[in-house]
């Protein structure tokens, strides 16, 4: 089966083609194209929804065309003018996200579905971040599955950490996802972005703080670890932002050394909370796998600390750790097509609507 995936929930415009074999449950990434309006948002220090959607209208057709053209080079040819014979279904993000952005993808998917006579599989963007862990790629004609994701064993805990979400979910099996807890205010990525702005670092704050943190001391400032000991799986990061704000006001003149130290200390505070709460959930539900996903999962320190902790805990916690390659942590269409394959529910284009508030059931 071949699925065309489309993702336009925020500021990125992504299209992908994946090929799957239902016998061995593997997702092969054939093409993955992404157009970003990030440079425009860097100028304004954040995403302006109207600008994002306008850019997506410009990009969506060329990005889909590119994704289909790349298929020609890798497997059997596809006629870009009429790929109906090549594509079996169309997967598209229906929410959560910015309404204008979501509509660009949803309306395009509906049109293609009508013209090609192919079904649509609506995908929850948050499921997409989880299923980025199940995507494999072809390198020099050889199929490589990252982290041997086909070996993910259930039950599993997934931590989704992105710009809009911080959620812990329990996955009993494909299609059976139970929400355990989430952020009560700012998401982890949002905290990185807002603190980045306080430190005058370029947008988005996550990668900028990660870079600055490399030269800093994570123990220089003792920032709060909000809700680290709370008896639930909820998170809160707005207090951390306020603590940094106060510190920055006290310091008045920020020099590079202080920016590096604050960055390293903030990064460590966020990692500590994410790690402790995820491991607690993993123990409580005796899971066999832990999956990370979302833009913040691209953070190298976070990846390393999870890896390290799981190895140290191995005698009491027999858990395998999975994290997607960095380019599949941030928004992309491959994760959407992958989620569609593992949670395959076709709908007619007539029934498809965008839902900006979509969440876990
Ligand atoms: O998943 P994503 O691309 O979009 C959403 O669905 O929100 O995540 C974007 C978020 C931004 O807040 C960005 O600052 C953060 O992910 N991010 C990072 C890193 N790369 C992206 N945060 C920490 N370290 C990184 N390396
Ligand atoms: Zn996302």
PDB file of N, CA, C and O in Angstrom, residues 238-275:
ATOM      1  N   UNK A 238       4.938  27.367  33.161  1.00  0.00           N
ATOM      2  CA  UNK A 238       4.894  28.833  33.125  1.00  0.00           C
ATOM      3  C   UNK A 238       5.666  29.443  34.307  1.00  0.00           C
ATOM      4  O   UNK A 238       6.227  30.540  34.193  1.00  0.00           O
ATOM      5  N   UNK A 239       5.731  28.710  35.439  1.00  0.00           N
ATOM      6  CA  UNK A 239       6.475  29.208  36.597  1.00  0.00           C
ATOM      7  C   UNK A 239       7.967  29.299  36.301  1.00  0.00           C
ATOM      8  O   UNK A 239       8.660  30.201  36.796  1.00  0.00           O
ATOM      9  N   UNK A 240       8.427  28.387  35.489  1.00  0.00           N
ATOM     10  CA  UNK A 240       9.844  28.381  35.107  1.00  0.00           C
ATOM     11  C   UNK A 240      10.169  29.639  34.296  1.00  0.00           C
ATOM     12  O   UNK A 240      11.181  30.311  34.528  1.00  0.00           O
ATOM     13  N   UNK A 241       9.258  29.941  33.382  1.00  0.00           N
ATOM     14  CA  UNK A 241       9.429  31.158  32.558  1.00  0.00           C
ATOM     15  C   UNK A 241       9.464  32.402  33.455  1.00  0.00           C
ATOM     16  O   UNK A 241      10.319  33.273  33.290  1.00  0.00           O
ATOM     17  N   UNK A 242       8.559  32.443  34.467  1.00  0.00           N
ATOM     18  CA  UNK A 242       8.516  33.591  35.375  1.00  0.00           C
ATOM     19  C   UNK A 242       9.817  33.678  36.177  1.00  0.00           C
ATOM     20  O   UNK A 242      10.363  34.772  36.381  1.00  0.00           O
ATOM     21  N   UNK A 243      10.333  32.524  36.612  1.00  0.00           N
ATOM     22  CA  UNK A 243      11.591  32.518  37.378  1.00  0.00           C
ATOM     23  C   UNK A 243      12.736  33.077  36.536  1.00  0.00           C
ATOM     24  O   UNK A 243      13.569  33.860  37.035  1.00  0.00           O
ATOM     25  N   UNK A 244      12.770  32.709  35.258  1.00  0.00           N
ATOM     26  CA  UNK A 244      13.828  33.228  34.379  1.00  0.00           C
ATOM     27  C   UNK A 244      13.630  34.726  34.175  1.00  0.00           C
ATOM     28  O   UNK A 244      14.593  35.508  34.216  1.00  0.00           O
ATOM     29  N   UNK A 245      12.384  35.133  34.003  1.00  0.00           N
ATOM     30  CA  UNK A 245      12.074  36.556  33.813  1.00  0.00           C
ATOM     31  C   UNK A 245      12.627  37.380  34.992  1.00  0.00           C
ATOM     32  O   UNK A 245      13.283  38.396  34.798  1.00  0.00           O
ATOM     33  N   UNK A 246      12.354  36.868  36.219  1.00  0.00           N
ATOM     34  CA  UNK A 246      12.821  37.577  37.432  1.00  0.00           C
ATOM     35  C   UNK A 246      14.345  37.662  37.450  1.00  0.00           C
ATOM     36  O   UNK A 246      14.925  38.693  37.740  1.00  0.00           O
ATOM     37  N   UNK A 247      14.972  36.548  37.116  1.00  0.00           N
ATOM     38  CA  UNK A 247      16.440  36.482  37.123  1.00  0.00           C
ATOM     39  C   UNK A 247      17.011  37.488  36.119  1.00  0.00           C
ATOM     40  O   UNK A 247      17.950  38.228  36.433  1.00  0.00           O
ATOM     41  N   UNK A 248      16.412  37.512  34.927  1.00  0.00           N
ATOM     42  CA  UNK A 248      16.903  38.411  33.875  1.00  0.00           C
ATOM     43  C   UNK A 248      16.740  39.869  34.312  1.00  0.00           C
ATOM     44  O   UNK A 248      17.618  40.707  34.060  1.00  0.00           O
ATOM     45  N   UNK A 249      15.630  40.170  34.993  1.00  0.00           N
ATOM     46  CA  UNK A 249      15.397  41.547  35.475  1.00  0.00           C
ATOM     47  C   UNK A 249      16.434  41.957  36.516  1.00  0.00           C
ATOM     48  O   UNK A 249      16.929  43.074  36.531  1.00  0.00           O
ATOM     49  N   UNK A 250      16.781  40.985  37.390  1.00  0.00           N
ATOM     50  CA  UNK A 250      17.761  41.272  38.434  1.00  0.00           C
ATOM     51  C   UNK A 250      19.128  41.542  37.815  1.00  0.00           C
ATOM     52  O   UNK A 250      19.866  42.427  38.263  1.00  0.00           O
ATOM     53  N   UNK A 251      19.469  40.722  36.792  1.00  0.00           N
ATOM     54  CA  UNK A 251      20.809  40.830  36.198  1.00  0.00           C
ATOM     55  C   UNK A 251      20.959  42.134  35.397  1.00  0.00           C
ATOM     56  O   UNK A 251      22.028  42.711  35.307  1.00  0.00           O
ATOM     57  N   UNK A 252      19.853  42.598  34.844  1.00  0.00           N
ATOM     58  CA  UNK A 252      19.809  43.834  34.022  1.00  0.00           C
ATOM     59  C   UNK A 252      20.606  43.707  32.717  1.00  0.00           C
ATOM     60  O   UNK A 252      20.038  43.674  31.640  1.00  0.00           O
ATOM     61  N   UNK A 253      21.915  43.584  32.790  1.00  0.00           N
ATOM     62  CA  UNK A 253      22.724  43.508  31.571  1.00  0.00           C
ATOM     63  C   UNK A 253      23.167  42.062  31.333  1.00  0.00           C
ATOM     64  O   UNK A 253      24.012  41.557  32.072  1.00  0.00           O
ATOM     65  N   UNK A 254      22.587  41.449  30.318  1.00  0.00           N
ATOM     66  CA  UNK A 254      22.941  40.042  30.057  1.00  0.00           C
ATOM     67  C   UNK A 254      24.212  39.958  29.226  1.00  0.00           C
ATOM     68  O   UNK A 254      24.279  40.550  28.148  1.00  0.00           O
ATOM     69  N   UNK A 255      25.201  39.241  29.712  1.00  0.00           N
ATOM     70  CA  UNK A 255      26.348  38.989  28.833  1.00  0.00           C
ATOM     71  C   UNK A 255      26.289  37.538  28.350  1.00  0.00           C
ATOM     72  O   UNK A 255      25.444  36.757  28.805  1.00  0.00           O
ATOM     73  N   UNK A 256      27.155  37.199  27.417  1.00  0.00           N
ATOM     74  CA  UNK A 256      27.090  35.867  26.801  1.00  0.00           C
ATOM     75  C   UNK A 256      27.190  34.748  27.825  1.00  0.00           C
ATOM     76  O   UNK A 256      26.465  33.773  27.767  1.00  0.00           O
ATOM     77  N   UNK A 257      28.103  34.933  28.765  1.00  0.00           N
ATOM     78  CA  UNK A 257      28.332  33.874  29.762  1.00  0.00           C
ATOM     79  C   UNK A 257      27.051  33.586  30.557  1.00  0.00           C
ATOM     80  O   UNK A 257      26.688  32.442  30.805  1.00  0.00           O
ATOM     81  N   UNK A 258      26.358  34.677  30.953  1.00  0.00           N
ATOM     82  CA  UNK A 258      25.107  34.502  31.717  1.00  0.00           C
ATOM     83  C   UNK A 258      24.048  33.834  30.836  1.00  0.00           C
ATOM     84  O   UNK A 258      23.301  32.965  31.303  1.00  0.00           O
ATOM     85  N   UNK A 259      23.968  34.257  29.581  1.00  0.00           N
ATOM     86  CA  UNK A 259      22.976  33.648  28.668  1.00  0.00           C
ATOM     87  C   UNK A 259      23.252  32.139  28.541  1.00  0.00           C
ATOM     88  O   UNK A 259      22.339  31.316  28.580  1.00  0.00           O
ATOM     89  N   UNK A 260      24.521  31.784  28.434  1.00  0.00           N
ATOM     90  CA  UNK A 260      24.878  30.355  28.315  1.00  0.00           C
ATOM     91  C   UNK A 260      24.472  29.601  29.580  1.00  0.00           C
ATOM     92  O   UNK A 260      23.913  28.506  29.510  1.00  0.00           O
ATOM     93  N   UNK A 261      24.771  30.211  30.753  1.00  0.00           N
ATOM     94  CA  UNK A 261      24.454  29.540  32.023  1.00  0.00           C
ATOM     95  C   UNK A 261      22.943  29.417  32.238  1.00  0.00           C
ATOM     96  O   UNK A 261      22.457  28.371  32.679  1.00  0.00           O
ATOM     97  N   UNK A 262      22.209  30.494  31.930  1.00  0.00           N
ATOM     98  CA  UNK A 262      20.739  30.418  32.089  1.00  0.00           C
ATOM     99  C   UNK A 262      20.192  29.347  31.136  1.00  0.00           C
ATOM    100  O   UNK A 262      19.349  28.529  31.518  1.00  0.00           O
ATOM    101  N   UNK A 263      20.686  29.331  29.915  1.00  0.00           N
ATOM    102  CA  UNK A 263      20.204  28.346  28.925  1.00  0.00           C
ATOM    103  C   UNK A 263      20.446  26.923  29.423  1.00  0.00           C
ATOM    104  O   UNK A 263      19.553  26.073  29.366  1.00  0.00           O
ATOM    105  N   UNK A 264      21.656  26.667  29.902  1.00  0.00           N
ATOM    106  CA  UNK A 264      21.980  25.308  30.367  1.00  0.00           C
ATOM    107  C   UNK A 264      21.121  24.935  31.577  1.00  0.00           C
ATOM    108  O   UNK A 264      20.638  23.794  31.689  1.00  0.00           O
ATOM    109  N   UNK A 265      20.883  25.907  32.479  1.00  0.00           N
ATOM    110  CA  UNK A 265      20.112  25.622  33.691  1.00  0.00           C
ATOM    111  C   UNK A 265      18.636  25.397  33.371  1.00  0.00           C
ATOM    112  O   UNK A 265      17.994  24.518  33.954  1.00  0.00           O
ATOM    113  N   UNK A 266      18.094  26.190  32.440  1.00  0.00           N
ATOM    114  CA  UNK A 266      16.692  26.031  32.035  1.00  0.00           C
ATOM    115  C   UNK A 266      16.501  24.688  31.328  1.00  0.00           C
ATOM    116  O   UNK A 266      15.558  23.936  31.601  1.00  0.00           O
ATOM    117  N   UNK A 267      17.398  24.402  30.417  1.00  0.00           N
ATOM    118  CA  UNK A 267      17.307  23.139  29.671  1.00  0.00           C
ATOM    119  C   UNK A 267      17.303  21.955  30.644  1.00  0.00           C
ATOM    120  O   UNK A 267      16.503  21.023  30.522  1.00  0.00           O
ATOM    121  N   UNK A 268      18.187  22.039  31.654  1.00  0.00           N
ATOM    122  CA  UNK A 268      18.281  20.943  32.624  1.00  0.00           C
ATOM    123  C   UNK A 268      16.998  20.815  33.438  1.00  0.00           C
ATOM    124  O   UNK A 268      16.519  19.712  33.706  1.00  0.00           O
ATOM    125  N   UNK A 269      16.412  21.977  33.820  1.00  0.00           N
ATOM    126  CA  UNK A 269      15.173  21.943  34.617  1.00  0.00           C
ATOM    127  C   UNK A 269      14.059  21.260  33.814  1.00  0.00           C
ATOM    128  O   UNK A 269      13.324  20.415  34.348  1.00  0.00           O
ATOM    129  N   UNK A 270      13.940  21.604  32.551  1.00  0.00           N
ATOM    130  CA  UNK A 270      12.875  21.009  31.714  1.00  0.00           C
ATOM    131  C   UNK A 270      13.126  19.509  31.533  1.00  0.00           C
ATOM    132  O   UNK A 270      12.225  18.680  31.691  1.00  0.00           O
ATOM    133  N   UNK A 271      14.374  19.149  31.260  1.00  0.00           N
ATOM    134  CA  UNK A 271      14.708  17.725  31.068  1.00  0.00           C
ATOM    135  C   UNK A 271      14.402  16.931  32.339  1.00  0.00           C
ATOM    136  O   UNK A 271      13.812  15.853  32.276  1.00  0.00           O
ATOM    137  N   UNK A 272      14.803  17.460  33.490  1.00  0.00           N
ATOM    138  CA  UNK A 272      14.586  16.738  34.759  1.00  0.00           C
ATOM    139  C   UNK A 272      13.109  16.398  34.953  1.00  0.00           C
ATOM    140  O   UNK A 272      12.760  15.269  35.306  1.00  0.00           O
ATOM    141  N   UNK A 273      12.230  17.387  34.732  1.00  0.00           N
ATOM    142  CA  UNK A 273      10.795  17.162  34.931  1.00  0.00           C
ATOM    143  C   UNK A 273      10.278  16.106  33.936  1.00  0.00           C
ATOM    144  O   UNK A 273       9.568  15.167  34.323  1.00  0.00           O
ATOM    145  N   UNK A 274      10.653  16.263  32.674  1.00  0.00           N
ATOM    146  CA  UNK A 274      10.152  15.326  31.648  1.00  0.00           C
ATOM    147  C   UNK A 274      10.609  13.896  31.951  1.00  0.00           C
ATOM    148  O   UNK A 274       9.837  12.939  31.842  1.00  0.00           O
ATOM    149  N   UNK A 275      11.859  13.782  32.361  1.00  0.00           N
ATOM    150  CA  UNK A 275      12.443  12.470  32.618  1.00  0.00           C
ATOM    151  C   UNK A 275      11.795  11.790  33.828  1.00  0.00           C
ATOM    152  O   UNK A 275      11.356  10.631  33.758  1.00  0.00           O
TER     153      UNK A 275
END
